[in-house]
Coordinates of C-alpha atoms in Angstrom, one line a residue:
X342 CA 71.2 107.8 95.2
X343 CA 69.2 110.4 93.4
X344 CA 65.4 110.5 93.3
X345 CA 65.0 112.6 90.0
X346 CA 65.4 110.4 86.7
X347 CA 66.5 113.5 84.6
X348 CA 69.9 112.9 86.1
X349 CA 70.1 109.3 83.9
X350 CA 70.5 111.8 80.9
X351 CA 73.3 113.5 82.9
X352 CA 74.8 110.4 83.3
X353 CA 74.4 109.2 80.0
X354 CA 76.3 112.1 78.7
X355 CA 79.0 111.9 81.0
X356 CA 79.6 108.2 80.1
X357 CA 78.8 108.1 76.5
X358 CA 82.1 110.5 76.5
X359 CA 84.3 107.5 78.4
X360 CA 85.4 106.2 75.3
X361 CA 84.9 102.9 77.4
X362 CA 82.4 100.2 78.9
X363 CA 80.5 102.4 81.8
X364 CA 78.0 101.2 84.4
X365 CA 75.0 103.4 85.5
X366 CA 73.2 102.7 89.2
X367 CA 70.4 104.4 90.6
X368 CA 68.0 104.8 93.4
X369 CA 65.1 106.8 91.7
X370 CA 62.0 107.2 91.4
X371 CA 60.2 104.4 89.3
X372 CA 57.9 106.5 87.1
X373 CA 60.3 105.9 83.8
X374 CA 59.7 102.2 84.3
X375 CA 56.5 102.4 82.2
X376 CA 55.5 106.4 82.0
X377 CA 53.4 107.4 79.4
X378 CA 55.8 110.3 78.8
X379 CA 59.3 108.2 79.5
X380 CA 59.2 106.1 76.2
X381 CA 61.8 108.3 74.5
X382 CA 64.1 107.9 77.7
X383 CA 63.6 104.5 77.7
X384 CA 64.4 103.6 74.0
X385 CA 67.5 106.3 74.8
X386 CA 68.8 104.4 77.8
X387 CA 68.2 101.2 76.1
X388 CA 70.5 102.1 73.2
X389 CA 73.2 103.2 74.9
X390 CA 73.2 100.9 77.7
X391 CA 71.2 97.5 76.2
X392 CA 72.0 95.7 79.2
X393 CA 69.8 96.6 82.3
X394 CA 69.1 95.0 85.8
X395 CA 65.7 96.6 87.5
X396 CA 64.2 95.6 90.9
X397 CA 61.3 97.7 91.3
X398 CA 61.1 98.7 95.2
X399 CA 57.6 99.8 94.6
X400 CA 56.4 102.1 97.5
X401 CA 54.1 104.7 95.6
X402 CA 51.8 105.8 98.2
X403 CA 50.2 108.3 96.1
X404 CA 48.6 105.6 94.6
X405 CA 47.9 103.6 97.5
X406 CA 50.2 100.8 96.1
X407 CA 49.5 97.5 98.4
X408 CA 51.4 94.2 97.5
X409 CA 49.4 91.5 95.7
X410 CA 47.8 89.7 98.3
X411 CA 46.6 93.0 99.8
X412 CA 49.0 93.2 102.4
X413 CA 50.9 96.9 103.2
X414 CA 53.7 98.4 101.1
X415 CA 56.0 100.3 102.3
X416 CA 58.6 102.7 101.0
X417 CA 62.2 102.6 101.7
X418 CA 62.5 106.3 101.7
X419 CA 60.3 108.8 103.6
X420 CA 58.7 110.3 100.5
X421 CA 55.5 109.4 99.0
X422 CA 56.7 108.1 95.2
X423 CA 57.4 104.5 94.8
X424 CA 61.1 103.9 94.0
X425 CA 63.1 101.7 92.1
X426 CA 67.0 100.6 91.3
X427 CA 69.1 100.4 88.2
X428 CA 72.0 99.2 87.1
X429 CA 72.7 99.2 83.4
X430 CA 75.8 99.0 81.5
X431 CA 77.2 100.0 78.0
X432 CA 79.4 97.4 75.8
X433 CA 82.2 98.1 74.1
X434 CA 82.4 101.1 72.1
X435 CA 81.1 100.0 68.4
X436 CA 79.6 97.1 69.9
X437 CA 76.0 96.1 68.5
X438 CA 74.8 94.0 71.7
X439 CA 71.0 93.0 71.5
X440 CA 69.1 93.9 74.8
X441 CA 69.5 91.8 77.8
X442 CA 67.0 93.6 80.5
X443 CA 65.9 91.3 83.4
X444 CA 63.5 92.5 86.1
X445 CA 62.2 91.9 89.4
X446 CA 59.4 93.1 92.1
X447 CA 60.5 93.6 95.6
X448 CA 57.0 94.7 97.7
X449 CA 55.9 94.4 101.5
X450 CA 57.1 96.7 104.9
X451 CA 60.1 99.1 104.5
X452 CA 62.4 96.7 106.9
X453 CA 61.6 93.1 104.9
X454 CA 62.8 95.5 102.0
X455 CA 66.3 96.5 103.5
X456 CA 66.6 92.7 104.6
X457 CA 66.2 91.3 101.5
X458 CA 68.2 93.9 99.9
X459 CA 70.7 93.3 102.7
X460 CA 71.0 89.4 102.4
X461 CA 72.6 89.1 99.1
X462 CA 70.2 86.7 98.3
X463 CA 70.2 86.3 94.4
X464 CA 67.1 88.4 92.6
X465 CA 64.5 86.4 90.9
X466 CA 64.6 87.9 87.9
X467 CA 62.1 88.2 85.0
X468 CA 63.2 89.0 81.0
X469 CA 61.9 91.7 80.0
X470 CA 61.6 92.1 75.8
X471 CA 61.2 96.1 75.4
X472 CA 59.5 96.7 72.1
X473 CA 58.1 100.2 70.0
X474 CA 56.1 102.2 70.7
X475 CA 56.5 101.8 74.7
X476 CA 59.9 100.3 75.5
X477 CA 58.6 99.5 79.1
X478 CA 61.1 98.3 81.3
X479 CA 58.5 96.0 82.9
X480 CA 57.0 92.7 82.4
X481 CA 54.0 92.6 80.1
X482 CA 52.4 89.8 81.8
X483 CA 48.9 90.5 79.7
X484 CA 48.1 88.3 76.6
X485 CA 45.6 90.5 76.3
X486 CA 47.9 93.1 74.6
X487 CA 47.2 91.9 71.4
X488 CA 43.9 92.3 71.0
X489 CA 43.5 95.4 72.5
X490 CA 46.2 96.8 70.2
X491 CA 43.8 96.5 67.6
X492 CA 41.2 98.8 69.1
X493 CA 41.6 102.5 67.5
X494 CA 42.8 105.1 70.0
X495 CA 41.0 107.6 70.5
X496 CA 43.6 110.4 69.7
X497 CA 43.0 108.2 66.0
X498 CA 39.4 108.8 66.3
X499 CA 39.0 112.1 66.1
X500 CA 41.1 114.8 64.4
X501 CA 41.8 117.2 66.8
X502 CA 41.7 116.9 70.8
X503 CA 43.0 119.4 73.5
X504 CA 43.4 119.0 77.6
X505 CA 40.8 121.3 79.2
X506 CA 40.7 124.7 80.5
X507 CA 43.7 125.8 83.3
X508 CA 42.5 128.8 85.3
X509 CA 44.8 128.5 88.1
X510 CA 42.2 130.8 89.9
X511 CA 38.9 128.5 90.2
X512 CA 37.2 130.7 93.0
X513 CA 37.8 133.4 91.3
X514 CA 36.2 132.3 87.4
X515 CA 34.0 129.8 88.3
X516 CA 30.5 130.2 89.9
X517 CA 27.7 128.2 89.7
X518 CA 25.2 130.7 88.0
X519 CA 25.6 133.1 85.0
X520 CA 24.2 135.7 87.7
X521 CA 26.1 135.3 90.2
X522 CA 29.5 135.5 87.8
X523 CA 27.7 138.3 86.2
X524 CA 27.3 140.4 89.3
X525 CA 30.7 139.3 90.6
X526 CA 32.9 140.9 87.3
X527 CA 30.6 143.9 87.0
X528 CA 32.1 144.4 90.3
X529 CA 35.3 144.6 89.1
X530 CA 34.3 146.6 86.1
X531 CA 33.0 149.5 88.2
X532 CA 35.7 149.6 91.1
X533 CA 32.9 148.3 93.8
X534 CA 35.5 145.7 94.3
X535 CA 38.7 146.9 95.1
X536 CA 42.5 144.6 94.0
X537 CA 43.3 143.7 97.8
X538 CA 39.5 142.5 98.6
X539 CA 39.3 140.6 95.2
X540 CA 43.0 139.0 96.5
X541 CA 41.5 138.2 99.8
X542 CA 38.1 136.9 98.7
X543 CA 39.0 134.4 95.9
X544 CA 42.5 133.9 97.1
X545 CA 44.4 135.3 94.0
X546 CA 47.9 136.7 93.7
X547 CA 49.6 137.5 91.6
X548 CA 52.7 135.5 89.6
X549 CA 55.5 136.9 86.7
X550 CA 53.1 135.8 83.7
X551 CA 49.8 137.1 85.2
X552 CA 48.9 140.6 87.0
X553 CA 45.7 140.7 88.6
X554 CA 45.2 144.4 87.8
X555 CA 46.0 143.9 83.9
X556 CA 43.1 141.7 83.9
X557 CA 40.8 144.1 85.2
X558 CA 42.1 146.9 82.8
X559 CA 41.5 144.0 80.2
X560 CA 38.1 143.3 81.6
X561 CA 37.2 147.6 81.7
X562 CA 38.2 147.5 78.3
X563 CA 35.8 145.0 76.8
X564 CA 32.0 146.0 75.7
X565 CA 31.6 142.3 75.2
X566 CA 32.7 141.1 78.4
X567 CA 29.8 139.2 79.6
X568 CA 29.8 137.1 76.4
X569 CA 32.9 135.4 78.0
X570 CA 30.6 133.7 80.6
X571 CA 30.2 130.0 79.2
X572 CA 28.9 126.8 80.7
X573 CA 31.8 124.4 81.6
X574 CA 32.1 121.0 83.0
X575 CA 33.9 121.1 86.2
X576 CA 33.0 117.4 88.0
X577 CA 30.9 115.0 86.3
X578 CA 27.4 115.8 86.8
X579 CA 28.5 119.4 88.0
X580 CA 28.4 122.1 85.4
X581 CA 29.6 125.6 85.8
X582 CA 30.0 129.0 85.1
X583 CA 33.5 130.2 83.7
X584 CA 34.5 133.2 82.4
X585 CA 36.2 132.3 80.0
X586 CA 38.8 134.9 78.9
X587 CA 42.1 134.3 78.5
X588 CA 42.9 137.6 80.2
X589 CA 42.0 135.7 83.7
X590 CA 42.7 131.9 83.0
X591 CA 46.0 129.9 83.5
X592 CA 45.6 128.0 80.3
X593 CA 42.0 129.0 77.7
X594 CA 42.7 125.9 75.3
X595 CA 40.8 128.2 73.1
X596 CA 42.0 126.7 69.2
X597 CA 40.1 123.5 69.8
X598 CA 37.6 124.4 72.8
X599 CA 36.5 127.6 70.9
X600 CA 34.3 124.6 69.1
X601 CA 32.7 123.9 72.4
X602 CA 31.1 127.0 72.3
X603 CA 28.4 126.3 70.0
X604 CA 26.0 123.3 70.2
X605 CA 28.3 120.3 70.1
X606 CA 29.5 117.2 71.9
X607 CA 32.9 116.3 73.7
X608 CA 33.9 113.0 74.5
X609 CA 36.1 113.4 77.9
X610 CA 39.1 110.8 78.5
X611 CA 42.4 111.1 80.3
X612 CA 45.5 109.5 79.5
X613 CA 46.5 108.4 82.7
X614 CA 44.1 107.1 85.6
X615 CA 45.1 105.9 89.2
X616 CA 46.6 102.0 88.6
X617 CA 45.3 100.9 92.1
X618 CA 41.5 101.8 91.0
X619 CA 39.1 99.9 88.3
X620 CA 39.2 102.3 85.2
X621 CA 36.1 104.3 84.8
X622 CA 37.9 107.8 83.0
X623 CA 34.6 108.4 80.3
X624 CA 32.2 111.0 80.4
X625 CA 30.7 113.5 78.0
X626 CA 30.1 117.5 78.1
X627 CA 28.2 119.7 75.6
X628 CA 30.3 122.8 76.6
X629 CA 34.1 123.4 77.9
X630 CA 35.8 121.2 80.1
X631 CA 38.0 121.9 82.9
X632 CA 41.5 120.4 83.4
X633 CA 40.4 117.9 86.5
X634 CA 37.1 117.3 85.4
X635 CA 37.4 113.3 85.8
X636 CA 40.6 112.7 88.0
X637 CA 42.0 113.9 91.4
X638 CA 44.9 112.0 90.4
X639 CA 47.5 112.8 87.8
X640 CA 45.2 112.3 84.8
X641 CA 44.3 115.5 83.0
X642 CA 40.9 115.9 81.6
X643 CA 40.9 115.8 77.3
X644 CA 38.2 116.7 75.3
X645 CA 37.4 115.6 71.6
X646 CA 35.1 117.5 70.0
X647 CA 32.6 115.7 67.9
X648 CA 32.1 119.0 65.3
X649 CA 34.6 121.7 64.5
X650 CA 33.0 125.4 63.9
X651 CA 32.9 126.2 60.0
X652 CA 33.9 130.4 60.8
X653 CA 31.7 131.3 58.0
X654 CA 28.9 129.3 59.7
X655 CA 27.7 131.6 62.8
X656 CA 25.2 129.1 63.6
X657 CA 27.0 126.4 65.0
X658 CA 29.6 123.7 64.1
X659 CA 29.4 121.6 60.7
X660 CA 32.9 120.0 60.0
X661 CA 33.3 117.1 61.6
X662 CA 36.2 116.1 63.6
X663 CA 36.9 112.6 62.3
X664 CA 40.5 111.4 61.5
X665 CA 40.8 109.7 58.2
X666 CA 41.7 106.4 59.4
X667 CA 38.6 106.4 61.5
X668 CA 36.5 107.3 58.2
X669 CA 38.0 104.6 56.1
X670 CA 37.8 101.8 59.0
X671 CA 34.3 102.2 59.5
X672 CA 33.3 102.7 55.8
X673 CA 35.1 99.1 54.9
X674 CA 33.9 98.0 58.5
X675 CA 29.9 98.8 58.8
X676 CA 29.4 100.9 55.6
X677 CA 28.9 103.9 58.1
X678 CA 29.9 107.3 56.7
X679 CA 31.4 109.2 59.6
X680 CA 32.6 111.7 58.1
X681 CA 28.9 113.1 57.5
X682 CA 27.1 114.5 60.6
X683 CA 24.6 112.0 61.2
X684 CA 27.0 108.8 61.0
X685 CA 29.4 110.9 62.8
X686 CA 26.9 110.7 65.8
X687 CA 26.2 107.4 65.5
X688 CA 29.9 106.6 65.6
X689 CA 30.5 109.1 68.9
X690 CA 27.4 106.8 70.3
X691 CA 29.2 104.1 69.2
X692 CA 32.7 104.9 71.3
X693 CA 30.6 105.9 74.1
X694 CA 28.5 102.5 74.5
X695 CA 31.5 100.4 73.7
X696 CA 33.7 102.1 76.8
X697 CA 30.8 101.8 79.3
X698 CA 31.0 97.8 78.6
X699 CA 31.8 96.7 82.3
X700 CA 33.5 93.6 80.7
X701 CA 35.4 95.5 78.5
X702 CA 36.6 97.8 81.1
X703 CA 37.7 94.8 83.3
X704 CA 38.9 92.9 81.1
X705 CA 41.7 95.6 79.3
X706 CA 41.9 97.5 82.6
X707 CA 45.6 97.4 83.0
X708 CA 46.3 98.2 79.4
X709 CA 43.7 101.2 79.4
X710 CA 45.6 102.5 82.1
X711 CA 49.0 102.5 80.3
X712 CA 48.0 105.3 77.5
X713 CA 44.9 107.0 75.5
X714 CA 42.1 104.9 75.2
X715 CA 41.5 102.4 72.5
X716 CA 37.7 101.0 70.8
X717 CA 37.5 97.9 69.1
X718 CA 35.6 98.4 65.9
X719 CA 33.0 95.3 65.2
X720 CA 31.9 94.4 62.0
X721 CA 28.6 93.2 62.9
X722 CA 26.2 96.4 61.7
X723 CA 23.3 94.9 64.1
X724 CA 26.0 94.8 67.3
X725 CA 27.5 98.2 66.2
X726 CA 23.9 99.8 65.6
X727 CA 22.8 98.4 69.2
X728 CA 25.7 99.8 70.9
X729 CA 25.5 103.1 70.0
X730 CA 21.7 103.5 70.6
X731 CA 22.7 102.2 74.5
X732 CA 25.3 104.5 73.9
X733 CA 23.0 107.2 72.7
X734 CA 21.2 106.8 75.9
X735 CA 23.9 107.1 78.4
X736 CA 24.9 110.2 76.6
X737 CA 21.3 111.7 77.4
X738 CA 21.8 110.8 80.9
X739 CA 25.4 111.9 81.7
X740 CA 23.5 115.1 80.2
X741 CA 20.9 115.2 82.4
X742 CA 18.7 115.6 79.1
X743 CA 17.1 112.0 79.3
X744 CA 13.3 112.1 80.1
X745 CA 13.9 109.5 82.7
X746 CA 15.8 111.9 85.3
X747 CA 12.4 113.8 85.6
X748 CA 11.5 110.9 87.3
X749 CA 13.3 110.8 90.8
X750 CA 13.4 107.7 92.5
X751 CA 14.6 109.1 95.8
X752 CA 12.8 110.9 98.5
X753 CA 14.7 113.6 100.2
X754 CA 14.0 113.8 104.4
X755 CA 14.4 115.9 107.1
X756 CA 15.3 120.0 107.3
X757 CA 13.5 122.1 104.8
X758 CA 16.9 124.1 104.5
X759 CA 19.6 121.5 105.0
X760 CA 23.1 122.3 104.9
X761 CA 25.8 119.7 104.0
X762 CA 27.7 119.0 107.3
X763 CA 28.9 115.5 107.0
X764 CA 28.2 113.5 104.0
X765 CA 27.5 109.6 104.7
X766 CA 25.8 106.4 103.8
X767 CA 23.8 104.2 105.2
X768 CA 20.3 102.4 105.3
X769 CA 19.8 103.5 101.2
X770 CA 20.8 106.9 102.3
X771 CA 22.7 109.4 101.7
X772 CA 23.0 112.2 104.8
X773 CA 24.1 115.2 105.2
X774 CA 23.9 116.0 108.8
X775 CA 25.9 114.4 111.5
X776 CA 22.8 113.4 113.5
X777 CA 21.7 111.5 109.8
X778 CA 18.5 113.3 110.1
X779 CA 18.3 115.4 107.0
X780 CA 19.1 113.0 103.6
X781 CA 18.5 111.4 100.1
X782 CA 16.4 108.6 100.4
X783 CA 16.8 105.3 98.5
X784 CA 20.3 105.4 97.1
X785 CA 21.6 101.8 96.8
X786 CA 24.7 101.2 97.5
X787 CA 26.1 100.4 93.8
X788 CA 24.9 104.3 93.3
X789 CA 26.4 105.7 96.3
X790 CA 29.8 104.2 95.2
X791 CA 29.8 104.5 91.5
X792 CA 33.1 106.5 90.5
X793 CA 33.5 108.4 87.1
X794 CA 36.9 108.9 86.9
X795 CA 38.8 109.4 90.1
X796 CA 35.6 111.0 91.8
X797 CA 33.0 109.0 93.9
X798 CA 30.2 110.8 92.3
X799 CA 27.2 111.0 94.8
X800 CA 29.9 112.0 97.4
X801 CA 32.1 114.4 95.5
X802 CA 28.9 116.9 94.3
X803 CA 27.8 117.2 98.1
X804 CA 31.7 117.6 99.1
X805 CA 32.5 120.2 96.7
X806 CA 29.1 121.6 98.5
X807 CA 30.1 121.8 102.6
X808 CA 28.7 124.2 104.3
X809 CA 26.4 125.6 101.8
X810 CA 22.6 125.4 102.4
X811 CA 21.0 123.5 99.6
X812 CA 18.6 125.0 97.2
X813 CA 15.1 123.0 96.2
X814 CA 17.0 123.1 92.5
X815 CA 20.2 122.1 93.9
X816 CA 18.0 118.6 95.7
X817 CA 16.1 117.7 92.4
X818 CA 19.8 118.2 90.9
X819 CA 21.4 115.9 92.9
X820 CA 18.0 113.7 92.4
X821 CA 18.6 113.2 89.0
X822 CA 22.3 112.7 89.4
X823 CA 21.4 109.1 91.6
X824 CA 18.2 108.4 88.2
X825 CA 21.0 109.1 85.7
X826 CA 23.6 106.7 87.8
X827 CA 21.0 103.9 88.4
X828 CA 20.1 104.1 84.4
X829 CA 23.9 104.0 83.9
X830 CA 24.5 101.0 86.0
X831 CA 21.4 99.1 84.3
X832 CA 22.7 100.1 80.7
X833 CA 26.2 99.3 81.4
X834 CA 24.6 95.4 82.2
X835 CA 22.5 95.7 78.9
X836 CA 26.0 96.5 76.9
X837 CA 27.5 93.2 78.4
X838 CA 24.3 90.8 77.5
X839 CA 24.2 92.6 74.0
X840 CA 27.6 92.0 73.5
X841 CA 27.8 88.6 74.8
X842 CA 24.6 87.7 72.7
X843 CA 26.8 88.2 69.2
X844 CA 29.8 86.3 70.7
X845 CA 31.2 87.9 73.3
X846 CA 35.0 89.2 73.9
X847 CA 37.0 88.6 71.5
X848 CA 34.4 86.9 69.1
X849 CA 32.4 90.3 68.5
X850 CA 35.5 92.4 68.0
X851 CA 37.7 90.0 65.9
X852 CA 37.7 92.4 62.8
X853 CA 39.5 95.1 64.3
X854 CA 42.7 96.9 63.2
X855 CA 44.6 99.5 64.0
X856 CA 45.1 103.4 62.9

């Protein structure tokens, strides 16, 4: 028994030098099953060893795994990552035996597990036919597959895409105003601010690749310094102030978020999302992104700058970041020119209305979840032109630049300083006092429990708020934050009807292909 799946490559070694047919069990974790980032071990293991029996022991409480009814799932270990067995064996040396993997689920309470396990009972096992690019170990129960295959990923979209900002140190580089950052590093600059009060205000220390005081003799040393302070998306609907120098961050991402630093757009995926939730990892920034911007699970944040900065341009960013492939499909596709700026917006509004199409999110939601992002390219110019003006509008609201969040549609009630105590819902409300005195009236429930990403958004800009008094801008913020959701949840239905109207899934994406 060994939870850690880099021992199968010790194992492999010590076997492939046997001279003979070996067998290989394990109790491990069951991440290499289907990981993103396991293919290569997979297509390894399955070379060496082409015969494989798997019963998945499931368990993953990170995720909040439950069996299929609904029912609890335990884990047979005291640990929270779901588990899994293997037994695989190598042939004869020289032998050229096809794969012969079989499968099976084992779910429900820790003891029904070590029965069944116990019994002897005979497995009922599934074939399993790994195949390129993702030689999962799993069932692919979707016919789906197929068709979403021929969506272009993202990554195939655009030219160039990077994870966001790591600062390791967020109370110490973020703020939530250019003064207040401003005020805070000038601090540091003059010495009002000594090393050990800096350490116990923002919680820093320091580690073997970064010294808090080299920063500051870094920071005393640059004229410039207060041009590092640049807006950043930190949550969706919650932008920041970073300073954004790599003398104090974990991780700047500077060779492709450098770009973000001029007027431009980002769209904002992850590659991984939490399997036991409805996929909703889409958003948009006009500045840097940070690392966890859409998920408190594993996902990390990536950004894909719509324009790359021309250096010999000062003004802003001309070159636009649009792979080849993508160029060519949409030429021979809808005659669009991407790879000029104003098509090249259209497309980006095109990407952006197309994943905020409920249906499609449903109806791909287990193979969006299995690696980057993929957008099925219509041919219809009159569907493709509709989609990205929807998608032009949800853009302007995730931006909180449409005309319609000056509107509010909610009344806030009660103290004229409220501070957030304990965030709740009920009646249309949203409170922030235990008493449910003080509030944001007329949130409808669909609001209240939209999620972008793995954040419930009306809940997780007051949490990241508790104890702080609430400014009159920080209530019309939050205001248009529950305009721009209601306008996203009306446009998201629009998508679907449009859609629908010119044939509907797959009709209205049959003439798709691959990058």
């Amino acid at each position: 028994i060994c939870l850690r799946p880099k021992f199968f490559r010790l194992s492999q070694h010590i076997l492939s030098t046997s001279g003979r047919p070996t067998i290989l069990g394990m109790i491990t974790n069951n991440t290499h099953l289907d990981g993103i980032t396991q293919r290569r071990m997979r297509q390894e293991l399955l070379r060496q060893f082409p015969v494989m029996r798997i019963v998945n022991l499931h368990g993953n409480l990170r995720e909040g795994e439950v069996c299929p009814d609904g029912s609890p799932d335990e884990n047979v270990f005291d640990i929270l990552q779901g588990v899994g067995i293997s037994v695989a064996v190598s042939p004869l040396s020289g032998a050229d035996a096809p794969a012969d993997v079989r499968y099976c689920d084992l779910w429900g309470l820790r003891q029904k597990k070590y029965e069944e396990l116990l019994s002897g009972a005979k497995p009922r096992w599934d074939s399993v036919v790994p195949s390129a690019p993702r030689f999962l170990l799993v069932p692919s129960v979707d016919e789906l597959e197929e068709e979403y295959e021929l969506g272009l990923p993202v990554p195939g979209i655009f030219a160039a895409g990077v994870t966001g900002v790591q600062t390791k140190r967020d109370e110490l580089v973020f703020a939530a105003t250019v003064a207040e950052l401003r005020t805070r590093f000038q601090s540091f600059r003059d010495g009002s601010v000594g090393m050990n009060e800096i350490r116990e205000l923002y919680g820093v220390r320091d580690i073997p690749e970064w010294k808090l005081s080299r920063a500051i003799v870094a920071l005393k040393r640059d004229p410039d310094w207060v041009d590092s302070i640049s807006r950043c998306l930190y949550r969706p609907f919650d932008v920041k102030s970073l300073f954004y120098s790599g003398d104090f961050l974990a991780r700047d991402r500077r060779e492709i978020l450098r770009h973000m630093l001029r007027p431009n757009l980002a769209l904002v995926i992850t590659r991984q999302s939490n399997p036991s939730a409805p996929w909703s990892e889409l958003f948009v920034a006009d500045g840097l992104v940070e690392k966890r911007a859409l998920a408190s699970y594993s996902g990390e944040a990536r950004a894909y700058p719509l324009f790359l900065a021309d250096d010999s341009d000062q003004a802003g960013c001309s070159v636009v970041n649009v792979s080849e492939a993508a160029v060519q499909l949409f030429r021979s596709r809808l005659n669009w020119h991407v790879d000029g700026e104003a098509d090249a917006r259209r497309m980006f509004d095109y990407v952006y209305g197309v994943g905020h199409s409920p249906t499609f999110r449903s109806r791909f939601n287990a193979l969006i979840k299995r690696d980057y992002l993929r957008i099925p390219i219509t041919s219809s110019s009159d569907l493709a032109a509709t989609l990205a003006h929807l998608g032009h509008q949800l853009i302007a609201l995730h931006l909180l630049k449409s005309t319609k969040v000056a509107h509010p549609n909610t009344a806030f009630i009660g103290s004229r300083h409220p501070e957030v105590e304990k965030i709740s819902w009920s009646r249309n409300t949203v409170w922030l006092d235990k008493a449910q005195t003080t509030g944001f009236q007329g949130v409808p429930e669909d609001v209240w429990n939209f999620h972008i990403g793995g954040y419930q958004v009306c809940e997780k800009w007051l949490k990241d708020r508790k104890g702080r008094t609430l400014s009159q801008d920080d209530i019309a913020h939050y205001q248009k934050i529950v305009v721009a959701l209601s306008e996203t949840i009306r446009l998201m239905a629009e998508i679907d009807r449009v859609i629908d109207a010119h044939g509907g899934w797959p009709g209205a994406f049959q003439a798709t292909a691959t990058a």
